[in-house]
Amino acid sequence: MKVSEIMTPGARCVGPDVSVIVAAGIMRDLNIGALPVCERDSSNQDHLAGMITDRDLAVRALAEARAPQATPVSAVMTPDIVYAFEDQDVEEVIRLMEVKQVRRLPVLNRDKHLVGMVSLGDVAVESMQLSGEALKEISQPGHTSSST
């Protein structure tokens, strides 16, 4: 099975200059914990620049007493993030999630344009066994991971 078959298509993203308060509001309205940060190219396509998560907002914005209306997402986002390609096998992406200890990944096409998001929950809908094994590995302490 390919990631494109289980991902949530049409992921919303924000630009790096958007304030953290706007990003937090979008996350609240969409009931999500991670929001891709994208830059638009000359053909109006979104290229992934990073990810802002609820943890980034808490640890890098609130805990550092940054002004939410004046702080751009780029100042608190995770810039080097892991992603999946839409044509990758789900099992391969699960292993990537396990190794990197992340529960959600942006999904790109081979031109590296954002096309969706895949989460451990998406995997769970397809296979409880695979998602259970992945959750066990992702939750192991002591590994360094991005905040996605």
PDB file of C-alpha atoms in Angstrom, residues 2-148:
ATOM      1  CA  LYS A   2       1.236   3.505  -0.847  1.00  0.00           C
ATOM      2  CA  VAL A   3       1.195   6.505   1.485  1.00  0.00           C
ATOM      3  CA  SER A   4      -1.103   8.351  -0.941  1.00  0.00           C
ATOM      4  CA  GLU A   5      -3.798   5.770  -0.153  1.00  0.00           C
ATOM      5  CA  ILE A   6      -3.932   6.557   3.566  1.00  0.00           C
ATOM      6  CA  MET A   7      -2.708  10.166   3.898  1.00  0.00           C
ATOM      7  CA  THR A   8      -4.903  13.170   4.488  1.00  0.00           C
ATOM      8  CA  PRO A   9      -4.675  15.068   1.197  1.00  0.00           C
ATOM      9  CA  GLY A  10      -4.549  18.823   0.756  1.00  0.00           C
ATOM     10  CA  ALA A  11      -2.665  19.691   3.937  1.00  0.00           C
ATOM     11  CA  ARG A  12      -2.927  23.294   5.024  1.00  0.00           C
ATOM     12  CA  CYS A  13       0.337  25.163   5.444  1.00  0.00           C
ATOM     13  CA  VAL A  14       1.452  28.629   6.500  1.00  0.00           C
ATOM     14  CA  GLY A  15       4.240  30.868   5.317  1.00  0.00           C
ATOM     15  CA  PRO A  16       7.330  31.433   7.469  1.00  0.00           C
ATOM     16  CA  ASP A  17       6.382  35.084   8.103  1.00  0.00           C
ATOM     17  CA  VAL A  18       2.973  34.292   9.608  1.00  0.00           C
ATOM     18  CA  SER A  19       2.784  35.087  13.321  1.00  0.00           C
ATOM     19  CA  VAL A  20       2.676  32.265  15.826  1.00  0.00           C
ATOM     20  CA  ILE A  21      -0.710  33.491  17.037  1.00  0.00           C
ATOM     21  CA  VAL A  22      -2.174  33.044  13.542  1.00  0.00           C
ATOM     22  CA  ALA A  23      -0.581  29.592  13.243  1.00  0.00           C
ATOM     23  CA  ALA A  24      -1.929  28.596  16.666  1.00  0.00           C
ATOM     24  CA  GLY A  25      -5.405  29.748  15.645  1.00  0.00           C
ATOM     25  CA  ILE A  26      -5.276  27.648  12.474  1.00  0.00           C
ATOM     26  CA  MET A  27      -4.130  24.637  14.489  1.00  0.00           C
ATOM     27  CA  ARG A  28      -7.010  25.173  16.923  1.00  0.00           C
ATOM     28  CA  ASP A  29      -9.590  25.585  14.154  1.00  0.00           C
ATOM     29  CA  LEU A  30      -8.381  22.482  12.295  1.00  0.00           C
ATOM     30  CA  ASN A  31      -7.865  20.510  15.521  1.00  0.00           C
ATOM     31  CA  ILE A  32      -4.302  19.574  14.558  1.00  0.00           C
ATOM     32  CA  GLY A  33      -1.012  19.505  16.438  1.00  0.00           C
ATOM     33  CA  ALA A  34       1.346  20.188  13.543  1.00  0.00           C
ATOM     34  CA  LEU A  35       1.244  22.620  10.669  1.00  0.00           C
ATOM     35  CA  PRO A  36       3.638  22.547   7.711  1.00  0.00           C
ATOM     36  CA  VAL A  37       5.482  25.778   6.964  1.00  0.00           C
ATOM     37  CA  CYS A  38       5.797  26.373   3.230  1.00  0.00           C
ATOM     38  CA  GLU A  39       7.356  28.837   0.869  1.00  0.00           C
ATOM     39  CA  ARG A  40       5.776  29.419  -2.529  1.00  0.00           C
ATOM     40  CA  ASP A  41       7.883  29.118  -5.655  1.00  0.00           C
ATOM     41  CA  SER A  42       7.454  31.058  -8.910  1.00  0.00           C
ATOM     42  CA  SER A  43       4.865  28.541 -10.140  1.00  0.00           C
ATOM     43  CA  ASN A  44       2.803  29.061  -6.932  1.00  0.00           C
ATOM     44  CA  GLN A  45       3.683  25.601  -5.585  1.00  0.00           C
ATOM     45  CA  ASP A  46       4.294  25.014  -1.883  1.00  0.00           C
ATOM     46  CA  HIS A  47       7.776  23.856  -0.890  1.00  0.00           C
ATOM     47  CA  LEU A  48       8.245  22.586   2.642  1.00  0.00           C
ATOM     48  CA  ALA A  49      10.407  24.881   4.780  1.00  0.00           C
ATOM     49  CA  GLY A  50       9.672  23.389   8.195  1.00  0.00           C
ATOM     50  CA  MET A  51       6.971  22.416  10.635  1.00  0.00           C
ATOM     51  CA  ILE A  52       5.372  24.238  13.544  1.00  0.00           C
ATOM     52  CA  THR A  53       3.928  22.028  16.244  1.00  0.00           C
ATOM     53  CA  ASP A  54       1.999  22.582  19.439  1.00  0.00           C
ATOM     54  CA  ARG A  55       5.221  21.651  21.233  1.00  0.00           C
ATOM     55  CA  ASP A  56       7.169  24.324  19.304  1.00  0.00           C
ATOM     56  CA  LEU A  57       4.566  26.883  20.381  1.00  0.00           C
ATOM     57  CA  ALA A  58       4.873  25.859  24.027  1.00  0.00           C
ATOM     58  CA  VAL A  59       8.622  25.359  24.279  1.00  0.00           C
ATOM     59  CA  ARG A  60      10.017  27.891  21.829  1.00  0.00           C
ATOM     60  CA  ALA A  61       7.414  30.646  21.964  1.00  0.00           C
ATOM     61  CA  LEU A  62       5.543  30.625  25.283  1.00  0.00           C
ATOM     62  CA  ALA A  63       8.364  29.354  27.491  1.00  0.00           C
ATOM     63  CA  GLU A  64      10.671  31.998  26.044  1.00  0.00           C
ATOM     64  CA  ALA A  65       8.015  34.706  26.577  1.00  0.00           C
ATOM     65  CA  ARG A  66       7.961  35.699  22.917  1.00  0.00           C
ATOM     66  CA  ALA A  67       5.236  38.114  21.820  1.00  0.00           C
ATOM     67  CA  PRO A  68       2.832  35.869  19.852  1.00  0.00           C
ATOM     68  CA  GLN A  69       1.606  38.561  17.462  1.00  0.00           C
ATOM     69  CA  ALA A  70       5.138  39.731  16.663  1.00  0.00           C
ATOM     70  CA  THR A  71       6.930  36.377  16.475  1.00  0.00           C
ATOM     71  CA  PRO A  72       7.046  34.800  13.027  1.00  0.00           C
ATOM     72  CA  VAL A  73       6.611  31.054  12.669  1.00  0.00           C
ATOM     73  CA  SER A  74      10.136  30.851  11.226  1.00  0.00           C
ATOM     74  CA  ALA A  75      11.563  31.869  14.622  1.00  0.00           C
ATOM     75  CA  VAL A  76      10.114  28.840  16.443  1.00  0.00           C
ATOM     76  CA  MET A  77       9.489  26.198  13.759  1.00  0.00           C
ATOM     77  CA  THR A  78      11.445  23.002  13.355  1.00  0.00           C
ATOM     78  CA  PRO A  79      13.373  23.611  10.119  1.00  0.00           C
ATOM     79  CA  ASP A  80      14.910  20.222   9.334  1.00  0.00           C
ATOM     80  CA  ILE A  81      12.006  17.852   9.252  1.00  0.00           C
ATOM     81  CA  VAL A  82      11.419  14.341   8.076  1.00  0.00           C
ATOM     82  CA  TYR A  83       8.907  13.781   5.297  1.00  0.00           C
ATOM     83  CA  ALA A  84       7.492  10.990   3.181  1.00  0.00           C
ATOM     84  CA  PHE A  85       6.823  10.744  -0.523  1.00  0.00           C
ATOM     85  CA  GLU A  86       3.314   9.945  -1.682  1.00  0.00           C
ATOM     86  CA  ASP A  87       4.513   6.905  -3.656  1.00  0.00           C
ATOM     87  CA  GLN A  88       6.422   5.301  -0.759  1.00  0.00           C
ATOM     88  CA  ASP A  89       5.171   2.075   0.757  1.00  0.00           C
ATOM     89  CA  VAL A  90       3.347   2.537   4.062  1.00  0.00           C
ATOM     90  CA  GLU A  91       5.597  -0.017   5.787  1.00  0.00           C
ATOM     91  CA  GLU A  92       8.678   1.986   4.786  1.00  0.00           C
ATOM     92  CA  VAL A  93       7.162   5.185   6.149  1.00  0.00           C
ATOM     93  CA  ILE A  94       6.210   3.451   9.404  1.00  0.00           C
ATOM     94  CA  ARG A  95       9.846   2.401   9.845  1.00  0.00           C
ATOM     95  CA  LEU A  96      10.905   6.010   9.187  1.00  0.00           C
ATOM     96  CA  MET A  97       8.443   7.208  11.841  1.00  0.00           C
ATOM     97  CA  GLU A  98       9.849   4.639  14.267  1.00  0.00           C
ATOM     98  CA  VAL A  99      13.492   5.578  13.659  1.00  0.00           C
ATOM     99  CA  LYS A 100      12.832   9.326  13.847  1.00  0.00           C
ATOM    100  CA  GLN A 101      10.269   8.916  16.657  1.00  0.00           C
ATOM    101  CA  VAL A 102       7.596  11.055  15.018  1.00  0.00           C
ATOM    102  CA  ARG A 103       3.845  10.530  14.883  1.00  0.00           C
ATOM    103  CA  ARG A 104       3.085  12.572  11.776  1.00  0.00           C
ATOM    104  CA  LEU A 105       4.855  13.426   8.547  1.00  0.00           C
ATOM    105  CA  PRO A 106       4.243  15.833   5.707  1.00  0.00           C
ATOM    106  CA  VAL A 107       3.807  14.031   2.395  1.00  0.00           C
ATOM    107  CA  LEU A 108       5.463  15.381  -0.742  1.00  0.00           C
ATOM    108  CA  ASN A 109       5.282  14.456  -4.395  1.00  0.00           C
ATOM    109  CA  ARG A 110       8.543  13.736  -6.219  1.00  0.00           C
ATOM    110  CA  ASP A 111       8.793  17.435  -7.187  1.00  0.00           C
ATOM    111  CA  LYS A 112       8.897  18.064  -3.408  1.00  0.00           C
ATOM    112  CA  HIS A 113       5.561  19.883  -3.315  1.00  0.00           C
ATOM    113  CA  LEU A 114       3.363  19.345  -0.266  1.00  0.00           C
ATOM    114  CA  VAL A 115       0.408  17.076  -1.088  1.00  0.00           C
ATOM    115  CA  GLY A 116      -0.785  15.877   2.330  1.00  0.00           C
ATOM    116  CA  MET A 117      -0.021  14.631   5.816  1.00  0.00           C
ATOM    117  CA  VAL A 118       0.217  11.099   7.184  1.00  0.00           C
ATOM    118  CA  SER A 119      -0.110  10.279  10.854  1.00  0.00           C
ATOM    119  CA  LEU A 120       0.097   7.269  13.065  1.00  0.00           C
ATOM    120  CA  GLY A 121      -3.705   7.526  13.233  1.00  0.00           C
ATOM    121  CA  ASP A 122      -3.911   7.105   9.445  1.00  0.00           C
ATOM    122  CA  VAL A 123      -1.824   3.957   9.775  1.00  0.00           C
ATOM    123  CA  ALA A 124      -4.049   2.714  12.619  1.00  0.00           C
ATOM    124  CA  VAL A 125      -7.122   2.893  10.410  1.00  0.00           C
ATOM    125  CA  GLU A 126      -5.429   0.471   8.009  1.00  0.00           C
ATOM    126  CA  SER A 127      -3.610  -1.824  10.419  1.00  0.00           C
ATOM    127  CA  MET A 128      -3.835  -1.964  14.198  1.00  0.00           C
ATOM    128  CA  GLN A 129      -0.864  -4.337  14.324  1.00  0.00           C
ATOM    129  CA  LEU A 130       1.429  -2.024  12.330  1.00  0.00           C
ATOM    130  CA  SER A 131       0.336   1.060  14.250  1.00  0.00           C
ATOM    131  CA  GLY A 132       0.797  -0.697  17.614  1.00  0.00           C
ATOM    132  CA  GLU A 133       4.339  -1.707  16.736  1.00  0.00           C
ATOM    133  CA  ALA A 134       5.105   1.778  15.430  1.00  0.00           C
ATOM    134  CA  LEU A 135       3.717   3.478  18.539  1.00  0.00           C
ATOM    135  CA  LYS A 136       5.857   1.258  20.755  1.00  0.00           C
ATOM    136  CA  GLU A 137       9.023   2.223  18.834  1.00  0.00           C
ATOM    137  CA  ILE A 138       8.128   5.908  18.519  1.00  0.00           C
ATOM    138  CA  SER A 139       7.474   6.154  22.244  1.00  0.00           C
ATOM    139  CA  GLN A 140      10.839   4.701  23.341  1.00  0.00           C
ATOM    140  CA  PRO A 141      12.736   7.286  25.432  1.00  0.00           C
ATOM    141  CA  GLY A 142      16.256   8.398  24.806  1.00  0.00           C
ATOM    142  CA  HIS A 143      16.170   9.075  21.079  1.00  0.00           C
ATOM    143  CA  THR A 144      16.611  12.497  19.554  1.00  0.00           C
ATOM    144  CA  SER A 145      13.764  13.547  17.322  1.00  0.00           C
ATOM    145  CA  SER A 146      12.254  16.555  15.646  1.00  0.00           C
ATOM    146  CA  SER A 147       9.168  17.931  17.290  1.00  0.00           C
ATOM    147  CA  THR A 148       6.708  16.652  14.746  1.00  0.00           C
TER     148      THR A 148
END
